[in-house]
C-alpha cells in the first residue's frame, strides 16, 4: 500500500512533461495547451537548487585552478 502511494505522487513538472511527450495532440489542441503553459511557472525543487549550486561551485573552482596552473607554465 505504501509503495502504491509513493508511485502515484508526481510533481507538476512530471505531469507537464508526461502531457507533452506521451499524448500526441492535434494542432488546435497543441496551440491551446501552449497558451495555457505560458502562464504556468515551475519553481526549482530543492535538489535542483543544490545541483545548480554544486555545478557552479565546481565549475568556478576548476576554472580558478586551471587559470592558476596555466599562468605558471
CSV table of C-alpha atoms in Angstrom, one decimal:
chain,number,residue,atom,x,y,z
A,1,UNK,CA,0.0,0.0,0.0
A,2,UNK,CA,2.8,2.4,0.9
A,3,UNK,CA,4.7,1.8,-2.3
A,4,UNK,CA,1.4,2.4,-4.2
A,5,UNK,CA,1.1,5.8,-2.6
A,6,UNK,CA,4.7,6.8,-3.4
A,7,UNK,CA,4.5,5.7,-7.0
A,8,UNK,CA,1.3,7.8,-7.6
A,9,UNK,CA,2.9,11.0,-6.4
A,10,UNK,CA,4.0,13.2,-9.3
A,11,UNK,CA,5.4,16.7,-9.3
A,12,UNK,CA,3.9,19.3,-11.5
A,13,UNK,CA,6.9,19.2,-13.7
A,14,UNK,CA,6.5,15.4,-14.2
A,15,UNK,CA,2.9,15.9,-15.2
A,16,UNK,CA,3.8,18.7,-17.6
A,17,UNK,CA,6.4,16.6,-19.4
A,18,UNK,CA,4.2,13.5,-19.5
A,19,UNK,CA,1.5,15.6,-21.0
A,20,UNK,CA,3.9,17.0,-23.6
A,21,UNK,CA,5.7,13.7,-24.5
A,22,UNK,CA,3.2,10.8,-24.0
A,23,UNK,CA,0.0,12.0,-25.6
A,24,UNK,CA,0.0,13.2,-29.2
A,25,UNK,CA,-2.3,16.1,-29.9
A,26,UNK,CA,-3.7,18.0,-32.9
A,27,UNK,CA,-2.5,21.4,-33.9
A,28,UNK,CA,-5.5,23.2,-32.4
A,29,UNK,CA,-5.2,21.4,-29.1
A,30,UNK,CA,-1.5,21.9,-29.1
A,31,UNK,CA,-1.9,25.7,-29.6
A,32,UNK,CA,-4.4,25.9,-26.7
A,33,UNK,CA,-2.1,24.0,-24.4
A,34,UNK,CA,0.9,26.2,-25.3
A,35,UNK,CA,-1.1,29.2,-24.4
A,36,UNK,CA,-2.1,27.6,-21.0
A,37,UNK,CA,1.6,26.5,-20.4
A,38,UNK,CA,2.9,30.1,-20.8
A,39,UNK,CA,1.1,31.1,-17.6
A,40,UNK,CA,2.4,28.2,-15.6
A,41,UNK,CA,5.6,28.5,-13.5
A,42,UNK,CA,7.6,25.7,-12.1
A,43,UNK,CA,9.9,26.7,-9.2
A,44,UNK,CA,13.1,24.7,-8.8
A,45,UNK,CA,12.9,21.9,-6.4
A,46,UNK,CA,15.4,21.9,-3.5
A,47,UNK,CA,17.5,19.2,-5.1
A,48,UNK,CA,17.7,21.1,-8.3
A,49,UNK,CA,18.9,24.2,-6.5
A,50,UNK,CA,21.6,22.1,-4.8
A,51,UNK,CA,22.7,20.7,-8.1
A,52,UNK,CA,22.9,24.1,-9.7
A,53,UNK,CA,24.9,25.4,-6.7
A,54,UNK,CA,27.3,22.5,-6.7
A,55,UNK,CA,27.8,22.7,-10.5
A,56,UNK,CA,28.5,26.4,-10.4
A,57,UNK,CA,30.9,25.9,-7.4
A,58,UNK,CA,32.8,23.1,-9.1
A,59,UNK,CA,33.0,24.9,-12.4
A,60,UNK,CA,34.3,28.1,-10.8
A,61,UNK,CA,36.8,26.2,-8.7
A,62,UNK,CA,38.1,24.3,-11.7
A,63,UNK,CA,38.4,27.4,-13.7
A,64,UNK,CA,40.4,29.1,-11.0
A,65,UNK,CA,42.7,26.0,-10.7
A,66,UNK,CA,43.2,25.9,-14.5
A,67,UNK,CA,44.0,29.6,-14.7
A,68,UNK,CA,46.4,29.3,-11.8
A,69,UNK,CA,48.2,26.2,-13.3
A,70,UNK,CA,48.4,27.6,-16.9
A,71,UNK,CA,49.6,31.1,-15.7
A,72,UNK,CA,52.6,29.4,-14.1
A,73,UNK,CA,53.5,27.4,-17.2
